[in-house]
Amino acid sequence: MTTNNTGAPTPTALDSSVPPLITAAALQQMLAEDPSRLVVLCASMGNPARALQEGIPGALLADIEAEFSEADAEFPHTVPADVQAPFAACGISDDSVVVVYDRHGVVVSPRVWWLAQAAGLRTVFVLDGGLPAWVAAGGATAPIATPQDAGVAGGEISAQPRPELFTDIRGVERALARSASAVVDARSAGRFAGVAPEPRPHMRAGHIPGSVNVPFETLFAEDGTFLPAVQLRQIFAAQVGDATQLVFSCGSGVTACVTALGARLAGWEDLVVYDGSWSQWGSADSQQPIAT
């Protein structure tokens, strides 16, 4: 989150003219009618070999840990120093249409979607319901490939990157001090309250004082697709009230992007992700305050 010379946050509104979701049926139609500018990415984290075994035919692997994170960063899943590079390596250019999905529904694909926004790409969609929705709609599956194994020619991205879509500890502190901003934690209610263990070692329990909790799992219907916008609006409004800018945190910056996507569907546009998230704020050697 950047600031102007008054110390107030610079608006970070997303492009409201491009809906962030695409249905399996719409993707099938797009593939059948005009796939020439289409790039389908399978967002993967933790088990890329499994993702390569079965996916949407023609998709390319987007390995969050290996390719879409900064390798030498102190905290996991940190935005790459050159956020456009992994997209260009997938053959993506300014005029590409990008669809991101993941194998488990909508868990890690929004992280790639958010990185694409930060890279300045405009036409990027998340497949609502992920691979399960694709299969349920009758979509075929096949082994997929990494961009390197597929022999993809590099794309050319000249768009201006948007680093202001990410923030740091100081940005979170500024947001907490503003009545028009809210800090939203996407972790489970148990982790937020400090009664459930953190999955990573050497982490404190609790949450950022003044933050609110919207667990990302609460944003989905039983079939794994997002709830209708009116229901999403109710969920967020119950926590953030009249706040117009939302700053998202989670464990390591991944599911924060799920909740950011949910807020975008609910009508919020001024959205920021705290990249360090609890991995930074809640680390055992951090001096940041915590609440339970």
XYZ file of C-alpha atoms in Angstrom:
292
model
C 0.000 0.000 0.000
C 1.628 3.241 -1.114
C 0.943 6.596 0.516
C 0.780 10.143 -0.736
C 2.499 13.061 1.013
C -0.325 13.381 3.533
C 0.225 9.843 4.779
C -3.157 8.674 3.471
C -3.182 5.465 1.413
C -3.157 5.788 -2.348
C -6.282 4.128 -3.814
C -5.613 0.605 -5.042
C -8.894 -0.112 -6.809
C -9.045 -3.097 -9.128
C -10.484 -2.830 -12.633
C -14.223 -3.272 -12.073
C -14.868 -3.777 -15.805
C -13.346 -7.278 -15.760
C -15.263 -9.841 -13.683
C -12.824 -11.977 -11.692
C -14.587 -15.332 -12.090
C -15.335 -17.615 -15.016
C -17.566 -20.671 -14.940
C -16.537 -24.065 -16.261
C -19.158 -23.784 -19.017
C -17.846 -20.392 -20.107
C -14.271 -21.698 -20.190
C -15.363 -24.668 -22.291
C -17.017 -22.277 -24.740
C -13.939 -20.068 -24.840
C -11.695 -23.038 -25.586
C -14.025 -24.188 -28.351
C -14.513 -20.818 -30.033
C -11.303 -18.787 -29.763
C -8.420 -20.226 -27.764
C -5.747 -18.264 -29.640
C -5.071 -15.724 -26.867
C -6.100 -17.993 -23.999
C -3.601 -19.268 -21.438
C -4.888 -21.664 -18.768
C -2.773 -21.970 -15.630
C -3.022 -24.639 -12.953
C -2.008 -23.004 -9.677
C -0.180 -25.518 -7.521
C 1.374 -25.432 -4.084
C 2.986 -28.353 -2.312
C 2.504 -31.175 -4.826
C 3.291 -30.095 -8.400
C 3.772 -33.698 -9.548
C 0.153 -34.487 -8.693
C -1.057 -31.386 -10.501
C 0.850 -32.430 -13.626
C -0.886 -35.817 -13.704
C -4.399 -34.534 -14.299
C -5.693 -31.146 -15.330
C -7.475 -29.154 -17.979
C -6.004 -30.148 -21.365
C -3.436 -27.628 -22.544
C -2.998 -25.999 -19.141
C 0.417 -24.988 -17.853
C 1.629 -25.501 -14.304
C 1.932 -22.346 -12.196
C 4.053 -23.543 -9.287
C 3.546 -20.940 -6.578
C 6.469 -22.054 -4.439
C 9.018 -22.616 -7.212
C 8.152 -19.969 -9.794
C 5.595 -17.495 -8.423
C 7.391 -16.596 -5.165
C 10.666 -14.844 -4.385
C 13.174 -17.638 -3.794
C 15.416 -15.783 -1.346
C 12.700 -14.081 0.696
C 12.611 -14.352 4.478
C 8.955 -15.370 4.526
C 7.093 -17.974 2.417
C 5.242 -17.153 -0.800
C 6.563 -13.590 -0.981
C 5.736 -11.716 -4.194
C 8.553 -12.108 -6.768
C 10.878 -9.142 -7.205
C 9.956 -9.250 -10.911
C 6.276 -10.120 -10.677
C 5.844 -10.139 -14.464
C 8.582 -12.706 -15.129
C 6.702 -15.916 -14.212
C 3.743 -14.855 -16.338
C 5.931 -14.016 -19.329
C 7.561 -17.442 -18.912
C 4.105 -18.943 -19.440
C 3.802 -17.166 -22.790
C 1.515 -14.475 -21.409
C 1.518 -11.043 -23.015
C -0.501 -7.879 -22.462
C -3.349 -9.075 -24.696
C -3.558 -12.617 -23.305
C -6.698 -13.959 -21.670
C -5.637 -15.867 -18.562
C -7.706 -18.399 -16.619
C -6.313 -19.780 -13.351
C -7.633 -22.874 -11.608
C -6.488 -25.259 -8.916
C -7.142 -28.892 -8.168
C -8.918 -28.415 -4.859
C -11.528 -25.830 -5.772
C -10.557 -22.232 -5.083
C -7.679 -22.263 -2.603
C -4.412 -21.256 -4.278
C -5.612 -20.000 -7.683
C -6.557 -16.549 -6.310
C -2.920 -16.027 -5.289
C -1.895 -16.294 -8.948
C -4.855 -14.075 -9.912
C -3.704 -11.453 -7.425
C -0.103 -11.653 -8.641
C -1.438 -11.147 -12.174
C -3.171 -7.954 -11.030
C 0.115 -6.817 -9.506
C 1.846 -7.632 -12.806
C -0.506 -5.226 -14.576
C -2.413 -7.887 -16.497
C -6.026 -6.967 -17.163
C -7.933 -9.996 -18.441
C -7.439 -12.642 -15.781
C -10.091 -14.974 -14.387
C -10.295 -17.573 -11.633
C -12.203 -20.739 -12.533
C -15.072 -20.822 -10.049
C -15.021 -24.187 -8.298
C -11.663 -25.149 -9.812
C -10.968 -28.524 -11.371
C -13.888 -30.232 -9.536
C -16.307 -27.816 -11.215
C -14.652 -28.447 -14.581
C -15.073 -32.209 -14.200
C -18.659 -31.817 -12.947
C -19.451 -29.821 -16.095
C -18.215 -32.681 -18.277
C -14.790 -31.260 -18.987
C -12.067 -33.655 -20.087
C -8.822 -34.027 -18.158
C -5.310 -34.903 -19.282
C -1.722 -34.606 -18.073
C -0.438 -31.040 -18.208
C 3.070 -29.606 -18.489
C 5.348 -26.982 -17.062
C 6.005 -24.032 -19.382
C 9.564 -25.303 -19.835
C 8.504 -28.831 -20.815
C 5.821 -27.452 -23.112
C 8.416 -25.364 -24.952
C 6.430 -22.174 -24.463
C 7.857 -19.066 -26.088
C 8.144 -16.183 -23.663
C 5.465 -13.515 -23.677
C 5.942 -9.760 -23.677
C 4.379 -7.718 -20.892
C 4.709 -3.944 -21.127
C 1.956 -3.077 -18.654
C 2.890 -1.092 -15.573
C 3.219 -3.318 -12.487
C 1.093 -2.468 -9.456
C 3.202 -3.009 -6.331
C 0.663 -1.013 -4.314
C -1.582 -4.099 -4.279
C 0.748 -5.506 -1.616
C 1.678 -3.956 1.696
C 3.971 -4.512 4.674
C 3.799 -4.143 8.459
C 3.840 -0.350 8.294
C 0.963 -0.388 5.817
C -1.057 -2.622 8.131
C -0.414 -0.262 11.028
C -1.596 2.697 8.957
C -4.734 0.811 7.965
C -5.507 -0.021 11.588
C -5.335 3.683 12.419
C -7.860 4.679 9.744
C -11.611 4.325 10.281
C -12.120 3.823 6.540
C -9.858 0.757 6.473
C -10.189 -2.723 7.941
C -7.643 -5.516 8.277
C -9.240 -8.865 7.423
C -7.702 -12.171 8.551
C -8.579 -15.151 6.324
C -7.411 -17.852 8.741
C -9.781 -20.154 10.609
C -11.656 -18.860 13.635
C -9.582 -21.137 15.866
C -6.258 -19.815 14.620
C -7.541 -16.243 14.792
C -8.565 -16.746 18.426
C -5.281 -18.443 19.257
C -6.892 -21.720 20.322
C -5.922 -23.777 17.251
C -2.251 -24.492 16.498
C -0.422 -22.771 13.684
C 0.738 -25.165 10.927
C 4.228 -23.663 10.863
C 6.761 -23.996 13.687
C 8.000 -21.069 15.766
C 4.786 -19.092 15.417
C 2.835 -17.299 18.111
C -0.917 -17.846 18.487
C -3.518 -15.145 17.995
C -4.149 -12.309 15.563
C -3.271 -8.732 14.693
C -4.927 -6.458 17.284
C -7.820 -4.601 15.677
C -8.182 -7.043 12.787
C -11.383 -8.929 11.997
C -11.882 -12.534 10.950
C -13.468 -13.727 7.697
C -12.291 -17.344 7.269
C -11.893 -18.011 3.572
C -13.809 -21.310 3.794
C -16.992 -19.435 4.765
C -17.220 -17.814 1.333
C -18.191 -20.954 -0.581
C -21.325 -22.935 -1.320
C -21.431 -26.698 -0.814
C -20.324 -27.320 -4.410
C -17.112 -25.345 -3.897
C -18.152 -22.285 -5.907
C -18.381 -18.824 -4.411
C -21.578 -17.808 -2.661
C -23.791 -15.249 -4.440
C -22.593 -11.661 -4.209
C -25.399 -10.606 -1.860
C -24.405 -13.268 0.672
C -20.733 -12.372 0.368
C -21.628 -8.747 0.977
C -23.446 -9.694 4.173
C -20.512 -11.768 5.423
C -18.003 -8.977 4.903
C -20.251 -6.134 6.059
C -20.851 -7.936 9.341
C -17.118 -7.692 10.044
C -15.835 -4.561 8.310
C -18.878 -2.290 8.579
C -18.491 0.821 6.450
C -14.793 0.363 5.697
C -13.998 1.119 2.074
C -10.436 -0.190 2.003
C -9.733 -3.766 3.054
C -6.269 -5.146 3.846
C -6.043 -8.940 3.834
C -3.839 -11.251 5.872
C -3.640 -15.014 6.425
C -0.861 -17.449 7.258
C 1.502 -16.718 4.369
C -0.340 -14.513 1.871
C -2.119 -17.244 -0.115
C -5.646 -17.592 1.272
C -5.650 -13.847 1.942
C -6.060 -13.637 -1.829
C -9.107 -15.937 -1.675
C -10.755 -13.559 0.755
C -9.693 -10.567 -1.349
C -11.387 -12.191 -4.334
C -14.513 -12.755 -2.244
C -14.538 -9.091 -1.252
C -14.116 -8.082 -4.891
C -17.155 -10.200 -5.783
C -19.040 -8.553 -2.921
C -18.402 -5.112 -4.380
C -15.279 -3.812 -2.650
C -12.630 -2.471 -5.007
C -9.924 -0.901 -2.818
C -8.136 -4.079 -1.746
C -4.600 -4.766 -0.523
C -2.811 -7.969 0.542
C -0.354 -8.004 3.444
C 2.299 -10.201 1.897
C 4.139 -11.183 5.084
C 0.857 -12.058 6.811
C 1.023 -14.067 10.049
C 4.332 -15.655 8.993
C 5.860 -12.243 9.596
C 3.616 -10.604 12.197
C 3.186 -13.719 14.330
C 6.699 -15.132 14.142
C 8.329 -16.006 17.455
C 10.994 -13.323 17.061
C 8.567 -10.593 15.981
C 8.036 -7.604 18.250
C 4.550 -6.930 16.852
C 1.686 -7.080 19.380
C -0.851 -9.902 19.231
C -4.376 -10.410 20.518
C -6.338 -13.558 21.352
